[in-house]
CSV table of C-alpha atoms in Angstrom, one decimal:
chain,number,residue,atom,x,y,z
X,263,GLU,CA,0.0,0.2,0.2
X,264,VAL,CA,1.4,3.3,-1.1
X,265,GLN,CA,2.0,5.7,1.7
X,266,LEU,CA,2.8,9.4,2.0
X,267,VAL,CA,3.1,10.7,5.8
X,268,GLU,CA,4.0,14.4,6.3
X,269,SER,CA,5.1,15.2,9.7
X,270,GLY,CA,7.5,18.6,10.9
X,271,GLY,CA,4.6,21.0,10.8
X,272,GLY,CA,3.1,23.2,13.5
X,273,LEU,CA,3.0,26.8,14.9
X,274,VAL,CA,5.9,29.1,14.5
X,275,GLN,CA,6.5,33.1,14.4
X,276,PRO,CA,7.2,35.1,11.3
X,277,GLY,CA,10.5,34.9,10.2
X,278,GLY,CA,11.1,31.5,11.7
X,279,SER,CA,12.0,27.9,10.5
X,280,LEU,CA,9.9,24.9,9.6
X,281,ARG,CA,12.2,21.8,8.1
X,282,LEU,CA,8.6,19.0,6.9
X,283,SER,CA,9.7,16.0,6.2
X,284,CYS,CA,7.2,13.3,4.1
X,285,ALA,CA,8.1,9.5,4.9
X,286,ALA,CA,7.8,6.8,2.0
X,287,SER,CA,6.9,3.4,1.5
X,288,GLY,CA,4.6,1.2,0.0
X,289,PHE,CA,6.6,1.9,-3.5
X,290,THR,CA,10.3,2.5,-5.5
X,291,PHE,CA,10.6,6.1,-4.0
X,292,SER,CA,13.2,7.0,-6.4
X,293,SER,CA,11.9,6.1,-9.5
X,294,TYR,CA,9.1,9.1,-8.7
X,295,TRP,CA,9.6,13.0,-8.6
X,296,MET,CA,8.1,14.5,-5.9
X,297,HIS,CA,6.1,17.4,-5.3
X,298,TRP,CA,4.8,19.7,-1.9
X,299,VAL,CA,1.6,21.3,-2.8
X,300,ARG,CA,-0.1,23.2,0.1
X,301,GLN,CA,-3.7,24.5,0.4
X,302,ALA,CA,-4.3,27.6,3.1
X,303,PRO,CA,-7.7,27.1,4.7
X,304,GLY,CA,-10.4,27.5,2.5
X,305,LYS,CA,-8.9,28.2,-0.1
X,306,GLY,CA,-7.3,26.1,-3.5
X,307,LEU,CA,-4.0,24.2,-4.1
X,308,VAL,CA,-0.8,25.6,-4.9
X,309,CYS,CA,2.2,24.2,-5.8
X,310,VAL,CA,5.4,24.8,-4.1
X,311,SER,CA,8.6,23.0,-4.9
X,312,ARG,CA,9.2,19.6,-7.1
X,313,ILE,CA,12.3,17.4,-7.0
X,314,ASN,CA,13.0,15.0,-9.6
X,315,SER,CA,14.1,11.5,-8.6
X,316,ASP,CA,17.3,11.0,-8.2
X,317,GLY,CA,17.4,15.4,-7.1
X,318,SER,CA,19.1,16.8,-9.6
X,319,SER,CA,16.7,19.4,-10.5
X,320,THR,CA,14.4,21.4,-8.1
X,321,SER,CA,11.8,24.0,-9.3
X,322,TYR,CA,9.7,26.5,-6.6
X,323,ALA,CA,6.9,28.7,-6.6
X,324,ASP,CA,8.0,32.3,-7.1
X,325,SER,CA,6.4,32.9,-3.9
X,326,VAL,CA,9.4,31.0,-1.7
X,327,ARG,CA,11.7,30.6,-4.5
X,328,GLY,CA,15.0,31.8,-1.8
X,329,ARG,CA,12.9,31.0,1.7
X,330,PHE,CA,12.4,27.6,0.8
X,331,THR,CA,14.5,24.5,-0.4
X,332,ILE,CA,13.3,20.7,-1.8
X,333,SER,CA,15.6,17.9,-0.4
X,334,ARG,CA,15.6,13.9,-0.8
X,335,ASP,CA,17.1,11.1,0.6
X,336,ASN,CA,16.5,8.1,-1.7
X,337,ALA,CA,18.6,5.3,1.1
X,338,LYS,CA,15.7,6.7,3.6
X,339,ASN,CA,13.0,7.1,1.2
X,340,THR,CA,12.3,10.3,2.8
X,341,LEU,CA,11.0,13.4,1.0
X,342,TYR,CA,12.0,17.0,3.0
X,343,LEU,CA,11.3,20.6,3.0
X,344,GLN,CA,13.4,23.1,4.8
X,345,MET,CA,11.3,26.7,5.0
X,346,ASN,CA,12.6,30.1,6.5
X,347,SER,CA,12.0,33.3,6.7
X,348,LEU,CA,8.4,32.5,7.3
X,349,ARG,CA,5.7,34.7,6.5
X,350,ALA,CA,1.7,34.7,7.5
X,351,GLU,CA,0.5,34.0,4.0
X,352,ASP,CA,2.5,30.2,3.8
X,353,THR,CA,0.2,29.0,6.4
X,354,ALA,CA,-1.8,26.2,4.7
X,355,LEU,CA,-1.8,22.3,5.0
X,356,TYR,CA,1.3,20.8,3.3
X,357,TYR,CA,0.9,18.4,0.9
X,358,CYS,CA,3.6,15.6,0.2
X,359,ALA,CA,3.0,14.0,-3.2
X,360,ARG,CA,4.4,12.0,-6.1
X,361,ALA,CA,4.3,11.7,-9.4
X,362,PRO,CA,5.5,8.8,-11.4
X,363,GLU,CA,8.9,9.6,-13.6
X,364,VAL,CA,7.6,9.2,-17.3
X,365,SER,CA,4.8,11.6,-16.2
X,366,PRO,CA,6.4,14.2,-13.7
X,367,GLY,CA,3.7,16.5,-13.5
X,368,VAL,CA,0.7,14.1,-13.0
X,369,ILE,CA,0.5,14.0,-9.3
X,370,ASP,CA,-1.0,10.3,-8.7
X,371,TYR,CA,-0.9,10.4,-4.6
X,372,TRP,CA,-0.9,12.9,-2.3
X,373,GLY,CA,-0.4,12.4,1.5
X,374,GLN,CA,-3.1,13.6,4.6
X,375,GLY,CA,-0.7,17.0,5.1
X,376,THR,CA,0.8,18.6,7.9
X,377,LEU,CA,-0.4,22.5,8.9
X,378,VAL,CA,1.5,25.0,9.3
X,379,THR,CA,0.7,27.5,10.9
X,380,VAL,CA,2.6,31.0,10.7
X,381,SER,CA,1.8,33.7,13.7
X,382,SER,CA,2.7,36.1,16.2
B,3,GLU,CA,3.7,31.9,-15.1
B,4,ILE,CA,0.5,30.3,-17.2
B,5,VAL,CA,-2.7,31.2,-15.8
B,6,MET,CA,-5.2,28.7,-15.4
B,7,THR,CA,-9.1,29.8,-15.2
B,8,GLN,CA,-11.6,27.5,-14.4
B,9,SER,CA,-15.2,28.9,-15.0
B,10,PRO,CA,-17.7,28.6,-13.1
B,11,ALA,CA,-16.7,29.2,-9.6
B,12,THR,CA,-20.1,27.1,-8.7
B,13,LEU,CA,-21.6,24.7,-10.0
B,14,SER,CA,-25.1,23.6,-9.2
B,15,VAL,CA,-26.5,20.4,-11.0
B,16,SER,CA,-28.9,18.0,-9.9
B,17,PRO,CA,-28.3,14.0,-9.1
B,18,GLY,CA,-28.4,12.3,-12.5
B,19,GLU,CA,-27.7,15.3,-14.6
B,20,SER,CA,-24.7,16.5,-16.3
B,21,ALA,CA,-22.0,19.3,-15.4
B,22,THR,CA,-19.2,20.6,-18.0
B,23,LEU,CA,-16.5,22.4,-16.1
B,24,SER,CA,-14.0,24.7,-18.0
B,25,CYS,CA,-10.6,25.7,-17.6
B,26,ARG,CA,-8.7,28.1,-19.8
B,27,ALA,CA,-4.7,28.1,-19.9
B,28,SER,CA,-3.3,31.7,-20.6
B,29,GLN,CA,-1.6,30.0,-23.3
B,30,SER,CA,-1.2,26.8,-24.9
B,31,VAL,CA,-0.1,23.9,-22.2
B,32,SER,CA,-0.9,21.3,-25.2
B,33,SER,CA,-2.2,18.1,-23.8
B,34,ASN,CA,-0.2,18.7,-20.4
B,35,LEU,CA,-3.4,19.2,-18.1
B,36,ALA,CA,-4.8,16.5,-14.9
B,37,TRP,CA,-8.3,17.3,-13.5
B,38,TYR,CA,-8.9,16.8,-9.5
B,39,GLN,CA,-11.0,15.9,-7.3
B,40,GLN,CA,-11.4,17.2,-3.5
B,41,LYS,CA,-13.5,16.1,-1.3
B,42,PRO,CA,-14.1,18.0,2.3
B,43,GLY,CA,-11.2,17.1,4.4
B,44,GLN,CA,-10.0,14.8,1.8
B,45,THR,CA,-7.0,14.8,-0.4
B,46,PRO,CA,-7.3,15.7,-3.9
B,47,ARG,CA,-8.0,12.3,-6.5
B,48,LEU,CA,-6.2,12.3,-10.2
B,49,LEU,CA,-9.1,12.2,-11.8
B,50,ILE,CA,-8.5,13.2,-15.5
B,51,TYR,CA,-4.1,13.2,-17.3
B,52,GLY,CA,-3.1,13.8,-20.7
B,53,ALA,CA,-6.1,16.2,-20.9
B,54,SER,CA,-8.0,13.4,-21.8
B,55,THR,CA,-7.0,9.6,-20.2
B,56,ARG,CA,-8.9,8.3,-17.4
B,57,ALA,CA,-6.8,8.0,-14.4
B,58,THR,CA,-7.2,4.3,-12.9
B,59,GLY,CA,-10.3,3.3,-11.1
B,60,ILE,CA,-12.2,6.3,-12.5
B,61,PRO,CA,-15.4,6.1,-13.5
B,62,ALA,CA,-16.3,6.1,-17.4
B,63,ARG,CA,-19.2,9.2,-16.4
B,64,PHE,CA,-16.1,11.3,-16.6
B,65,SER,CA,-14.3,12.7,-18.9
B,66,GLY,CA,-11.9,15.3,-20.3
B,67,SER,CA,-11.1,16.9,-23.4
B,68,GLY,CA,-9.4,19.6,-25.0
B,69,SER,CA,-5.4,21.1,-26.2
B,70,GLY,CA,-4.3,24.0,-26.0
B,71,THR,CA,-5.8,26.3,-24.1
B,72,GLU,CA,-9.2,25.2,-23.5
B,73,PHE,CA,-10.3,21.8,-21.4
B,74,THR,CA,-13.4,20.2,-20.2
B,75,LEU,CA,-14.4,18.4,-17.7
B,76,THR,CA,-17.7,16.8,-18.5
B,77,ILE,CA,-19.4,14.6,-15.6
B,78,SER,CA,-22.4,12.5,-17.1
B,79,SER,CA,-25.1,11.5,-14.7
B,80,LEU,CA,-23.8,13.1,-11.4
B,81,GLN,CA,-23.6,10.5,-8.4
B,82,SER,CA,-24.1,12.0,-4.9
B,83,GLU,CA,-20.4,10.8,-4.5
B,84,ASP,CA,-18.9,13.2,-7.0
B,85,PHE,CA,-20.6,16.9,-5.4
B,86,ALA,CA,-16.7,18.3,-4.9
B,87,VAL,CA,-14.4,20.3,-5.9
B,88,TYR,CA,-12.9,20.2,-9.4
B,89,TYR,CA,-9.1,21.7,-10.1
B,90,CYS,CA,-7.8,21.2,-13.7
B,91,HIS,CA,-3.7,21.3,-13.8
B,92,HIS,CA,-1.5,22.5,-15.9
B,93,TYR,CA,2.0,20.3,-15.8
B,94,ASN,CA,3.7,22.1,-20.3
B,95,ASN,CA,7.1,24.1,-18.4
B,96,TRP,CA,8.1,21.7,-15.6
B,97,LEU,CA,9.7,24.7,-14.0
B,98,THR,CA,6.2,26.4,-13.6
B,99,TRP,CA,2.9,24.1,-13.0
B,100,THR,CA,0.0,25.1,-11.7
B,101,PHE,CA,-3.4,24.9,-10.6
B,102,GLY,CA,-6.5,26.5,-11.4
B,103,GLN,CA,-8.9,27.9,-8.8
B,104,GLY,CA,-11.1,25.6,-8.8
B,105,THR,CA,-15.0,24.9,-9.6
B,106,LYS,CA,-17.6,23.5,-6.8
B,107,VAL,CA,-19.6,21.3,-8.1
B,108,GLU,CA,-22.8,21.4,-5.5
B,109,VAL,CA,-26.2,20.0,-5.0
B,110,LYS,CA,-28.3,22.1,-6.6
């Protein structure tokens, strides 16, 4: 069974940092691109960042570029998102999601999400 | 950045009727377009990719069409479990993949 389990969310003050993790199981992690997608309360889906299967290529939304860093450890089947200089507008549920290497833009499975709240 | 615009924002439909959802891209995304369904409190579910290919396990009442800048998701004979928010998502340029703002399909 495919599982993506996010952790690391919580309440943080503006300007603070958090590191999200996503533990993957039930599939060959190293064969999938991985994505972070966020959803602010009551709002739509927003692509945050993505990383290719071997970790050599990454991309970011304009709103987080320079503040967030995506990475992965294929030996540990884990995806990360380091978030620095957090702002109130970063408050959202952060989903970890996978996409097959043959179709890296087609997200076929999502985790349950971890909530990040940026507030003083 | 390619902007994806969905219409209408809300669609009121009676069970058993069909629903047509639109998604327009600000520039061509070829057929690199997916549709997702999200029910309250749940994670999104992939319905359609490549503009018209149903994902595994998706019922035939869901169909997608279009290419370039104009796309449509049609749900024929709406079932109670189909009332949800639907998002289109382009993945044409790997640097800037974006979702539409969503269309809520509600019970009329």
